[in-house]
Short mmCIF file of C-alpha atoms and ligand atoms in Angstrom, two decimals:
data_model
loop_
_atom_site.label_atom_id
_atom_site.label_comp_id
_atom_site.label_asym_id
_atom_site.label_seq_id
_atom_site.Cartn_x
_atom_site.Cartn_y
_atom_site.Cartn_z
CA UNK A 1162 9.88 -8.29 -27.74
CA UNK A 1163 10.97 -4.95 -26.20
CA UNK A 1164 14.61 -4.74 -25.07
CA UNK A 1165 13.79 -2.07 -22.47
CA UNK A 1166 14.48 -3.19 -18.91
CA UNK A 1167 11.59 -4.34 -16.77
CA UNK A 1168 10.53 -1.39 -14.60
CA UNK A 1169 9.50 -1.84 -10.94
CA UNK A 1170 7.79 1.11 -9.19
CA UNK A 1171 8.53 1.54 -5.48
CA UNK A 1172 7.89 4.28 -2.93
CA UNK A 1173 10.63 5.60 -0.65
CA UNK A 1174 10.57 4.61 2.99
CA UNK A 1175 9.15 1.36 4.36
CA UNK A 1176 8.11 -0.10 0.97
CA UNK A 1177 11.59 0.48 -0.54
CA UNK A 1178 13.34 -0.64 2.66
CA UNK A 1179 11.29 -3.86 2.93
CA UNK A 1180 11.40 -4.69 -0.80
CA UNK A 1181 15.21 -4.44 -1.11
CA UNK A 1182 15.80 -7.59 1.04
CA UNK A 1183 13.16 -9.49 -1.00
CA UNK A 1184 14.91 -8.49 -4.24
CA UNK A 1185 18.25 -9.57 -2.74
CA UNK A 1186 16.75 -12.94 -1.78
CA UNK A 1187 15.50 -13.22 -5.37
CA UNK A 1188 19.10 -12.75 -6.58
CA UNK A 1189 18.78 -9.04 -7.45
CA UNK A 1190 21.03 -6.82 -5.31
CA UNK A 1191 20.01 -3.17 -4.84
CA UNK A 1192 22.04 -0.55 -3.00
CA UNK A 1193 19.84 0.16 0.06
CA UNK A 1194 21.22 3.73 0.12
CA UNK A 1195 20.24 4.33 -3.50
CA UNK A 1196 17.29 6.62 -2.71
CA UNK A 1197 19.66 9.12 -1.03
CA UNK A 1198 20.91 10.23 -4.44
CA UNK A 1199 17.47 11.76 -5.25
CA UNK A 1200 17.61 10.02 -8.63
CA UNK A 1201 14.16 8.70 -9.55
CA UNK A 1202 15.37 5.93 -11.88
CA UNK A 1203 17.72 3.50 -10.15
CA UNK A 1204 19.65 0.54 -11.53
CA UNK A 1205 19.67 -2.88 -9.86
CA UNK A 1206 22.26 -5.65 -9.95
CA UNK A 1207 20.23 -7.11 -12.83
CA UNK A 1208 20.68 -5.03 -16.00
CA UNK A 1209 17.24 -6.25 -17.10
CA UNK A 1210 15.48 -4.63 -14.11
CA UNK A 1211 15.37 -0.97 -13.06
CA UNK A 1212 13.50 0.77 -10.25
CA UNK A 1213 11.49 3.98 -10.37
CA UNK A 1214 10.75 5.95 -7.20
CA UNK A 1215 7.20 7.34 -6.93
CA UNK A 1216 4.71 8.35 -4.21
CA UNK A 1217 3.13 5.31 -2.51
CA UNK A 1218 -0.33 6.29 -3.73
CA UNK A 1219 0.96 6.76 -7.30
CA UNK A 1220 2.39 3.22 -7.67
CA UNK A 1221 -0.86 1.68 -9.04
CA UNK A 1222 -1.22 4.51 -11.57
CA UNK A 1223 2.29 4.02 -13.02
CA UNK A 1224 1.61 0.28 -13.34
CA UNK A 1225 -1.95 0.68 -14.67
CA UNK A 1226 -0.72 2.85 -17.57
CA UNK A 1227 2.31 0.61 -18.27
CA UNK A 1228 4.91 3.27 -17.31
CA UNK A 1229 6.05 0.55 -14.90
CA UNK A 1230 5.63 -3.18 -15.55
CA UNK A 1231 5.54 -3.95 -11.84
CA UNK A 1232 5.01 -2.15 -8.56
CA UNK A 1233 4.80 -2.71 -4.83
CA UNK A 1234 1.79 -1.13 -3.14
CA UNK A 1235 -0.15 -1.55 0.09
CA UNK A 1236 -3.59 -3.15 -0.11
CA UNK A 1237 -4.94 0.13 1.33
CA UNK A 1238 -3.56 2.05 -1.66
CA UNK A 1239 -4.79 -0.60 -4.13
CA UNK A 1240 -8.33 -0.56 -2.71
CA UNK A 1241 -8.47 3.21 -2.95
CA UNK A 1242 -7.11 3.12 -6.53
CA UNK A 1243 -9.57 0.41 -7.56
CA UNK A 1244 -7.02 -1.97 -9.09
CA UNK A 1245 -8.05 -1.40 -12.74
CA UNK A 1246 -5.58 -2.93 -15.21
CA UNK A 1247 -3.58 -4.56 -12.42
CA UNK A 1248 -2.84 -8.18 -11.75
CA UNK A 1249 -1.98 -8.82 -8.07
CA UNK A 1250 -0.14 -12.15 -8.00
CA UNK A 1251 1.90 -11.98 -4.78
CA UNK A 1252 1.20 -10.89 -1.22
CA UNK A 1253 4.73 -9.82 -0.25
CA UNK A 1254 4.06 -10.03 3.50
CA UNK A 1255 5.63 -6.61 4.10
CA UNK A 1256 4.03 -3.35 5.25
CA UNK A 1257 1.77 -5.35 7.53
CA UNK A 1258 -0.83 -3.23 9.32
CA UNK A 1259 -4.62 -2.87 9.42
CA UNK A 1260 -7.06 -0.27 8.19
CA UNK A 1261 -9.16 0.93 11.12
CA UNK A 1262 -11.68 3.41 12.37
CA UNK A 1263 -10.27 5.24 15.40
CA UNK A 1264 -11.84 7.81 17.71
CA UNK A 1265 -10.84 9.79 20.79
CA UNK A 1266 -10.73 7.95 24.12
CA UNK A 1267 -14.05 8.71 25.76
CA UNK A 1268 -16.02 9.11 22.53
CA UNK A 1269 -18.65 6.37 22.52
CA UNK A 1270 -18.44 5.47 18.83
CA UNK A 1271 -20.72 2.40 19.15
CA UNK A 1272 -23.42 4.44 20.86
CA UNK A 1273 -23.14 7.26 18.29
CA UNK A 1274 -23.61 4.69 15.54
CA UNK A 1275 -26.56 3.06 17.36
CA UNK A 1276 -28.41 6.35 17.67
CA UNK A 1277 -27.80 7.09 13.99
CA UNK A 1278 -25.59 10.15 14.54
CA UNK A 1279 -23.96 11.71 11.49
CA UNK A 1280 -20.19 11.46 12.04
CA UNK A 1281 -17.40 13.52 10.54
CA UNK A 1282 -14.57 11.20 9.55
CA UNK A 1283 -11.15 12.36 8.32
CA UNK A 1284 -9.13 10.06 6.09
CA UNK A 1285 -6.97 9.78 3.01
CA UNK A 1286 -8.94 6.63 2.09
CA UNK A 1287 -12.18 8.39 1.13
CA UNK A 1288 -13.58 5.79 -1.29
CA UNK A 1289 -12.71 2.81 0.92
CA UNK A 1290 -14.16 4.58 3.97
CA UNK A 1291 -17.33 5.53 2.07
CA UNK A 1292 -17.87 1.90 1.08
CA UNK A 1293 -17.19 0.66 4.61
CA UNK A 1294 -19.64 3.03 6.29
CA UNK A 1295 -22.27 2.47 3.59
CA UNK A 1296 -22.04 -1.30 4.21
CA UNK A 1297 -22.54 -0.69 7.93
CA UNK A 1298 -25.33 1.86 7.42
CA UNK A 1299 -23.37 4.57 9.28
CA UNK A 1300 -24.01 8.17 8.23
CA UNK A 1301 -20.74 10.01 7.62
CA UNK A 1302 -19.33 13.20 6.16
CA UNK A 1303 -15.86 12.36 4.90
CA UNK A 1304 -13.04 14.88 5.01
CA UNK A 1305 -10.08 14.17 2.73
CA UNK A 1306 -6.63 14.56 4.34
CA UNK A 1307 -3.19 13.61 3.01
CA UNK A 1308 -1.47 12.74 6.33
CA UNK A 1309 -1.42 13.21 10.12
CA UNK A 1310 -5.01 11.94 10.31
CA UNK A 1311 -4.62 11.43 14.07
CA UNK A 1312 -4.60 15.19 14.55
CA UNK A 1313 -8.09 15.76 13.11
CA UNK A 1314 -10.16 14.67 16.15
CA UNK A 1315 -7.81 16.49 18.54
CA UNK A 1316 -8.51 19.88 16.97
CA UNK A 1317 -12.21 19.45 16.21
CA UNK A 1318 -11.89 18.71 12.51
CA UNK A 1319 -13.47 15.25 12.79
CA UNK A 1320 -15.19 12.86 15.24
CA UNK A 1321 -13.19 9.88 14.01
CA UNK A 1322 -10.54 8.85 11.48
CA UNK A 1323 -9.89 5.99 9.10
CA UNK A 1324 -6.17 5.19 8.92
CA UNK A 1325 -3.70 2.34 9.01
CA UNK A 1326 -2.56 1.10 12.43
CA UNK A 1327 0.42 -1.12 13.12
CA UNK A 1328 1.78 -1.01 16.69
CA UNK A 1329 -0.96 1.38 17.83
CA UNK A 1330 1.62 3.77 19.26
CA UNK A 1331 0.54 6.75 17.09
CA UNK A 1332 -3.08 6.33 18.25
CA UNK A 1333 -1.95 5.98 21.87
CA UNK A 1334 0.30 9.05 21.71
CA UNK A 1335 -2.73 11.05 20.56
CA UNK A 1336 -5.31 9.63 23.01
CA UNK A 1337 -7.18 7.78 20.27
CA UNK A 1338 -8.45 4.19 20.27
CA UNK A 1339 -9.24 1.74 17.52
CA UNK A 1340 -13.02 1.24 17.42
CA UNK A 1341 -13.43 -0.90 14.29
CA UNK A 1342 -11.09 -2.87 12.04
CA UNK A 1343 -11.93 -2.47 8.36
CA UNK A 1344 -9.42 -4.96 6.94
CA UNK A 1345 -5.89 -6.37 7.35
CA UNK A 1346 -3.29 -4.77 5.06
CA UNK A 1347 -0.02 -5.90 3.52
CA UNK A 1348 1.91 -4.88 0.42
CA UNK A 1349 1.25 -6.66 -2.87
CA UNK A 1350 3.28 -7.02 -6.02
CA UNK A 1351 1.18 -5.54 -8.82
CA UNK A 1352 1.75 -6.25 -12.50
CA UNK A 1353 0.51 -4.46 -15.59
CA UNK A 1354 -1.87 -6.92 -17.27
CA UNK A 1355 -0.62 -6.15 -20.78
CA UNK A 1356 3.06 -6.49 -19.73
CA UNK A 1357 2.30 -9.88 -18.28
CA UNK A 1358 1.25 -11.04 -21.76
CA UNK A 1359 3.75 -9.15 -23.95
CA UNK A 1360 6.78 -9.56 -21.65
CA UNK A 1361 5.90 -12.95 -20.16
CA UNK A 1362 9.28 -14.51 -20.96
CA UNK A 1363 11.03 -11.97 -18.75
CA UNK A 1364 8.34 -11.35 -16.14
CA UNK A 1365 7.38 -14.92 -15.29
CA UNK A 1366 10.86 -16.00 -14.04
CA UNK A 1367 11.13 -12.76 -12.05
CA UNK A 1368 7.71 -13.34 -10.46
CA UNK A 1369 8.68 -16.91 -9.64
CA UNK A 1370 11.91 -15.75 -7.92
CA UNK A 1371 10.03 -13.09 -5.93
CA UNK A 1372 7.32 -15.55 -4.90
CA UNK A 1373 10.04 -17.95 -3.75
CA UNK A 1374 11.84 -15.18 -1.85
CA UNK A 1375 8.58 -14.46 -0.01
CA UNK A 1376 8.09 -18.17 0.72
CA UNK A 1377 11.54 -18.44 2.35
CA UNK A 1378 15.18 -19.35 1.77
CA UNK A 1379 14.64 -22.97 0.66
CA UNK A 1380 12.06 -22.01 -2.00
CA UNK A 1381 14.23 -19.07 -3.15
CA UNK A 1382 17.21 -21.40 -3.69
CA UNK A 1383 15.08 -23.70 -5.86
CA UNK A 1384 13.67 -20.80 -7.96
CA UNK A 1385 17.16 -19.35 -8.50
CA UNK A 1386 18.24 -22.77 -9.71
CA UNK A 1387 15.34 -22.67 -12.18
CA UNK A 1388 12.93 -25.01 -10.37
CA UNK A 1389 9.13 -24.52 -10.13
CA UNK A 1390 7.13 -21.42 -11.08
CA UNK A 1391 6.42 -20.52 -7.45
CA UNK A 1392 3.83 -17.96 -8.57
CA UNK A 1393 0.59 -18.39 -6.68
CA UNK A 1394 -2.54 -18.44 -8.82
P1 LIG B 2816 1.89 8.80 0.29
O1 LIG B 2816 3.22 9.50 0.28
O2 LIG B 2816 1.43 8.40 -1.08
O3 LIG B 2816 0.83 9.52 1.12
P2 LIG B 2816 2.51 7.11 2.61
O4 LIG B 2816 3.13 8.27 3.30
O5 LIG B 2816 1.27 6.49 3.23
O6 LIG B 2816 2.17 7.42 1.07
P3 LIG B 2816 4.22 5.09 3.56
O7 LIG B 2816 4.01 5.70 4.92
O8 LIG B 2816 5.60 4.79 3.10
O9 LIG B 2816 3.57 5.97 2.44
O10 LIG B 2816 3.36 3.77 3.55
C1 LIG B 2816 3.36 2.88 2.45
C2 LIG B 2816 2.47 1.71 2.76
O11 LIG B 2816 2.96 1.02 3.90
C3 LIG B 2816 1.02 2.07 3.10
O12 LIG B 2816 0.24 2.18 1.92
C4 LIG B 2816 0.58 0.92 3.98
O13 LIG B 2816 0.17 -0.17 3.18
C5 LIG B 2816 1.88 0.55 4.71
N1 LIG B 2816 1.99 1.18 6.04
C6 LIG B 2816 1.67 2.44 6.37
N2 LIG B 2816 1.93 2.68 7.67
C7 LIG B 2816 2.43 1.54 8.16
C8 LIG B 2816 2.91 1.16 9.44
N3 LIG B 2816 2.91 2.00 10.46
N4 LIG B 2816 3.39 -0.09 9.59
C9 LIG B 2816 3.40 -0.95 8.56
N5 LIG B 2816 2.97 -0.65 7.32
C10 LIG B 2816 2.48 0.58 7.12
C1 LIG B 2817 1.52 5.53 9.46
C2 LIG B 2817 0.02 5.75 9.68
C3 LIG B 2817 -0.09 5.95 11.17
C4 LIG B 2817 1.08 5.14 11.71
C5 LIG B 2817 0.58 3.91 12.35
O1 LIG B 2817 2.14 6.77 9.51
O2 LIG B 2817 -0.47 6.84 8.93
O3 LIG B 2817 0.03 7.31 11.51
O4 LIG B 2817 1.91 4.76 10.58
O5 LIG B 2817 1.62 3.14 12.84
P1 LIG B 2817 1.67 2.70 14.39
O6 LIG B 2817 0.34 2.06 14.70
O7 LIG B 2817 2.80 1.69 14.45
O8 LIG B 2817 1.93 3.91 15.22
P2 LIG B 2817 3.64 6.93 8.99
O9 LIG B 2817 4.59 6.47 10.03
O10 LIG B 2817 3.81 6.27 7.66
O11 LIG B 2817 3.69 8.47 8.80
P3 LIG B 2817 3.03 9.29 7.58
O12 LIG B 2817 1.71 8.66 7.22
O13 LIG B 2817 2.87 10.65 8.16
O14 LIG B 2817 4.03 9.16 6.45
#
């Protein structure tokens, strides 16, 4: 069995910030300020576990190819990636939002769809959006963007967008409204399928502690004491 530490891929920002308390509850302290150093490989309080810092949309790729054993990624990112080579055992209940179609206030999206109009839709979730509109029989031209999707309808780049929405304040600030929910989103723990077999002795207890941390303090106490697997099927 490899002596290398287990590697967990995280993205900076909300995923890192929301995962650190879960790791702490699983008995693995991480310095919450650690990403300030600009180091991309970070230690944890457990010498057997290290973190790597990658772009949110790159997390599944690092785990798929085994450069990381584990990762934390939003369901939106996983859908767009396709999930090949990844086992998704735990919904971490963080990064909660929803993937939506949004359009400018005053644009009658439902009527445009009814009359079979061809819509220009800007998004970074091109494959997911293509599948959604194909299922609904809506004709779309998709325009790939990497951020600030809400701007596209305001400057005539698109009729509508597909993006994640949480409080709705970004849509509101840009005079957009949600016209269709595609699916609810939260962040998942993803595991390299080969690692799960070859490094089971080290990964399974870690997964059990994380699952218990997600379930709450009582379950986390029992997993830290060695009770129950806690890993959902
Ligand atoms: P990349 O740098 O790869 O483009 P990103 O900028 O989308 O990624 P984050 O903004 O940190 O990265 O988002 C990471 C994940 O958090 C998203 O994939 C999504 O699942 C979730 N998320 C995005 N926006 C919100 C939000 N406003 N509220 C809650 N969760 C969100
Ligand atoms: C995300 C998303 C929306 C916003 C939605 O942006 O792309 O713009 O959050 O959240 P709200 O409904 O609570 O306003 P983020 O804050 O991550 O900025 P970025 O995509 O530009 O990194």
